[in-house]
CSV table of N, CA and C in Angstrom, one decimal:
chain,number,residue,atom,x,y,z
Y,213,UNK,N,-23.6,7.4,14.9
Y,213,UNK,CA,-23.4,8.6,14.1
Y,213,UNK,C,-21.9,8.9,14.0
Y,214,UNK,N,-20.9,9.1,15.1
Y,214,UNK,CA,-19.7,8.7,14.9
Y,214,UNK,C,-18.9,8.0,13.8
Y,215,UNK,N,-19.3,7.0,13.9
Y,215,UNK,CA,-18.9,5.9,13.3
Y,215,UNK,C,-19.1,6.6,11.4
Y,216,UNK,N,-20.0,7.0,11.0
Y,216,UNK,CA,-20.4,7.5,9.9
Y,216,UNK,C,-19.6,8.4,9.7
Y,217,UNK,N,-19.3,9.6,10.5
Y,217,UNK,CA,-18.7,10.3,10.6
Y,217,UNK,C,-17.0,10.4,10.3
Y,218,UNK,N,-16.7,9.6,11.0
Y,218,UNK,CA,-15.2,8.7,10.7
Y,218,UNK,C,-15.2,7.9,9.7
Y,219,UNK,N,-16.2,7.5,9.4
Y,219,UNK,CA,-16.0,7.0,7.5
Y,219,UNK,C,-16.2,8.1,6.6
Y,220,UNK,N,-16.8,9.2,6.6
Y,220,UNK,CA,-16.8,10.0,5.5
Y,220,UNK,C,-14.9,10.8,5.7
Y,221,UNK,N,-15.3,11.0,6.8
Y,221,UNK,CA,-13.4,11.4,6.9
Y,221,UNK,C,-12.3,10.8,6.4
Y,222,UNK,N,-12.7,9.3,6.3
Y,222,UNK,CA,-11.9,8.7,6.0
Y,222,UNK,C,-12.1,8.4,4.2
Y,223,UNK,N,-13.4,8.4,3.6
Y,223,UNK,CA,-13.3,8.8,2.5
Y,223,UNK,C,-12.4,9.5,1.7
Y,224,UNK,N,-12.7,10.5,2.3
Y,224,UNK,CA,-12.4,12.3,1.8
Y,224,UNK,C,-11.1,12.2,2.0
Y,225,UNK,N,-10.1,11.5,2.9
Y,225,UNK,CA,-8.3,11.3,2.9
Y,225,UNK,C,-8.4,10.4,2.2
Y,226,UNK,N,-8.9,9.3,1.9
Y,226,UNK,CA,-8.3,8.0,1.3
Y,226,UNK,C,-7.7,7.7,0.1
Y,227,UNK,N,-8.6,8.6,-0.8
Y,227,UNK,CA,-7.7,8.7,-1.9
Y,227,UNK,C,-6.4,9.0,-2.0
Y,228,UNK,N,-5.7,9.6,-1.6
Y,228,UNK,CA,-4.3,10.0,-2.0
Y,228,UNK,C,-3.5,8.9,-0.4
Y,229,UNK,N,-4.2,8.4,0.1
Y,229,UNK,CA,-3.4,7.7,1.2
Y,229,UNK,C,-3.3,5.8,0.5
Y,230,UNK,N,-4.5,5.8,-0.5
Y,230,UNK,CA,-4.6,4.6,-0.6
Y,230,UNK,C,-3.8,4.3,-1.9
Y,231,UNK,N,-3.6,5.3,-2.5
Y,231,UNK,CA,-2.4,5.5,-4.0
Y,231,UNK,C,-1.1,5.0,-3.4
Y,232,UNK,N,-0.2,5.9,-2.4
Y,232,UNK,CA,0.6,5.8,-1.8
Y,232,UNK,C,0.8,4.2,-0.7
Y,233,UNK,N,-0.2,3.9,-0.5
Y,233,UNK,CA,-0.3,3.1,0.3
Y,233,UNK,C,0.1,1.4,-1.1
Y,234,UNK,N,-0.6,1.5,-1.8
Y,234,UNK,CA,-0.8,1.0,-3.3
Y,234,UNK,C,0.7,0.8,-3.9
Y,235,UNK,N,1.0,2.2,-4.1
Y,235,UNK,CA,2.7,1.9,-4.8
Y,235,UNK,C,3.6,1.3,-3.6
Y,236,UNK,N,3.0,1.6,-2.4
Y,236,UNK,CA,4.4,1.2,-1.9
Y,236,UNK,C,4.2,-0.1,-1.4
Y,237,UNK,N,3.3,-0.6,-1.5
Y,237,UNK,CA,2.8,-2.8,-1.5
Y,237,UNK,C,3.4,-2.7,-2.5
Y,238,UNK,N,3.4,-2.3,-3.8
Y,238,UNK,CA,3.7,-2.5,-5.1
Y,238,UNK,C,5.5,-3.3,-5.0
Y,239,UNK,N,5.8,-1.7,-4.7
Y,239,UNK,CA,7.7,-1.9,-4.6
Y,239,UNK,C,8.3,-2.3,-3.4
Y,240,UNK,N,7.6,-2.6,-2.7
Y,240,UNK,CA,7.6,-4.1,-1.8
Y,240,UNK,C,8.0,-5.4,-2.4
Y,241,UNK,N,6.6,-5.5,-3.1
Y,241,UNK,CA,6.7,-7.1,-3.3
Y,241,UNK,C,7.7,-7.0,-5.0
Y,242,UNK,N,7.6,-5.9,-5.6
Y,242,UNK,CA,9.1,-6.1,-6.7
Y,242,UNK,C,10.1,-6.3,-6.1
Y,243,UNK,N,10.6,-5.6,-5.0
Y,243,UNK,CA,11.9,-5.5,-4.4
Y,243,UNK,C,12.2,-7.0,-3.8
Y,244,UNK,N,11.4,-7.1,-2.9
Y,244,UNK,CA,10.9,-8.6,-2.6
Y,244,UNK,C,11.3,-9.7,-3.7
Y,245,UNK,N,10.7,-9.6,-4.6
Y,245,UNK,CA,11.0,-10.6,-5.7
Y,245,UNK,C,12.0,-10.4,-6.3
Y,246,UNK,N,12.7,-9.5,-6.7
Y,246,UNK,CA,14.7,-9.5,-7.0
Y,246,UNK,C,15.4,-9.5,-6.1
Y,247,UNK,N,14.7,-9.7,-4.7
Y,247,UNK,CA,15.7,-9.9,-3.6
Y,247,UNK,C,15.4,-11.8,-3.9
Y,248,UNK,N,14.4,-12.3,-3.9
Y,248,UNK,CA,14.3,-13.6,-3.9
Y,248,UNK,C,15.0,-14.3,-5.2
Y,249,UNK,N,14.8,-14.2,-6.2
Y,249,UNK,CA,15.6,-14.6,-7.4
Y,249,UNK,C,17.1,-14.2,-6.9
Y,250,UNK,N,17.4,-12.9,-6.8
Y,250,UNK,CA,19.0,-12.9,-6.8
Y,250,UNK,C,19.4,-13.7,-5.8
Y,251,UNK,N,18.6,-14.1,-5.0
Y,251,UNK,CA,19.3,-15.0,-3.6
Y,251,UNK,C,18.9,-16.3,-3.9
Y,252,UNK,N,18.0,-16.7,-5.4
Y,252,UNK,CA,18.4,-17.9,-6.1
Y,252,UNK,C,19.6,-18.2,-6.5
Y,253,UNK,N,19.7,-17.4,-7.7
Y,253,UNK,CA,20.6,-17.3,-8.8
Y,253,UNK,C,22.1,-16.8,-8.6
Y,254,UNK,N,22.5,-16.6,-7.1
Y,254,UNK,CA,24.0,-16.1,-7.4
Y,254,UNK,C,24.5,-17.0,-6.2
């Protein structure tokens, strides 16, 4: 029962934690990748 319990909780936050969580893998792996190229290319 717990366990259920702690997944609806975690429902009901996840939306706005998994957006946030989303952009910021996002501008990670952009940042990441002009950090890699420019440490090609110069």
């Amino acid at each position: 029962m717990r366990f259920f319990e702690d997944s609806s909780i975690g429902i009901k936050i996840s939306p706005i934690t998994t957006v946030i969580i989303a952009l910021s893998l996002i501008l990670i792996v952009i940042f990441a990748w002009l950090g890699i190229f420019n440490w090609l290319f110069t």
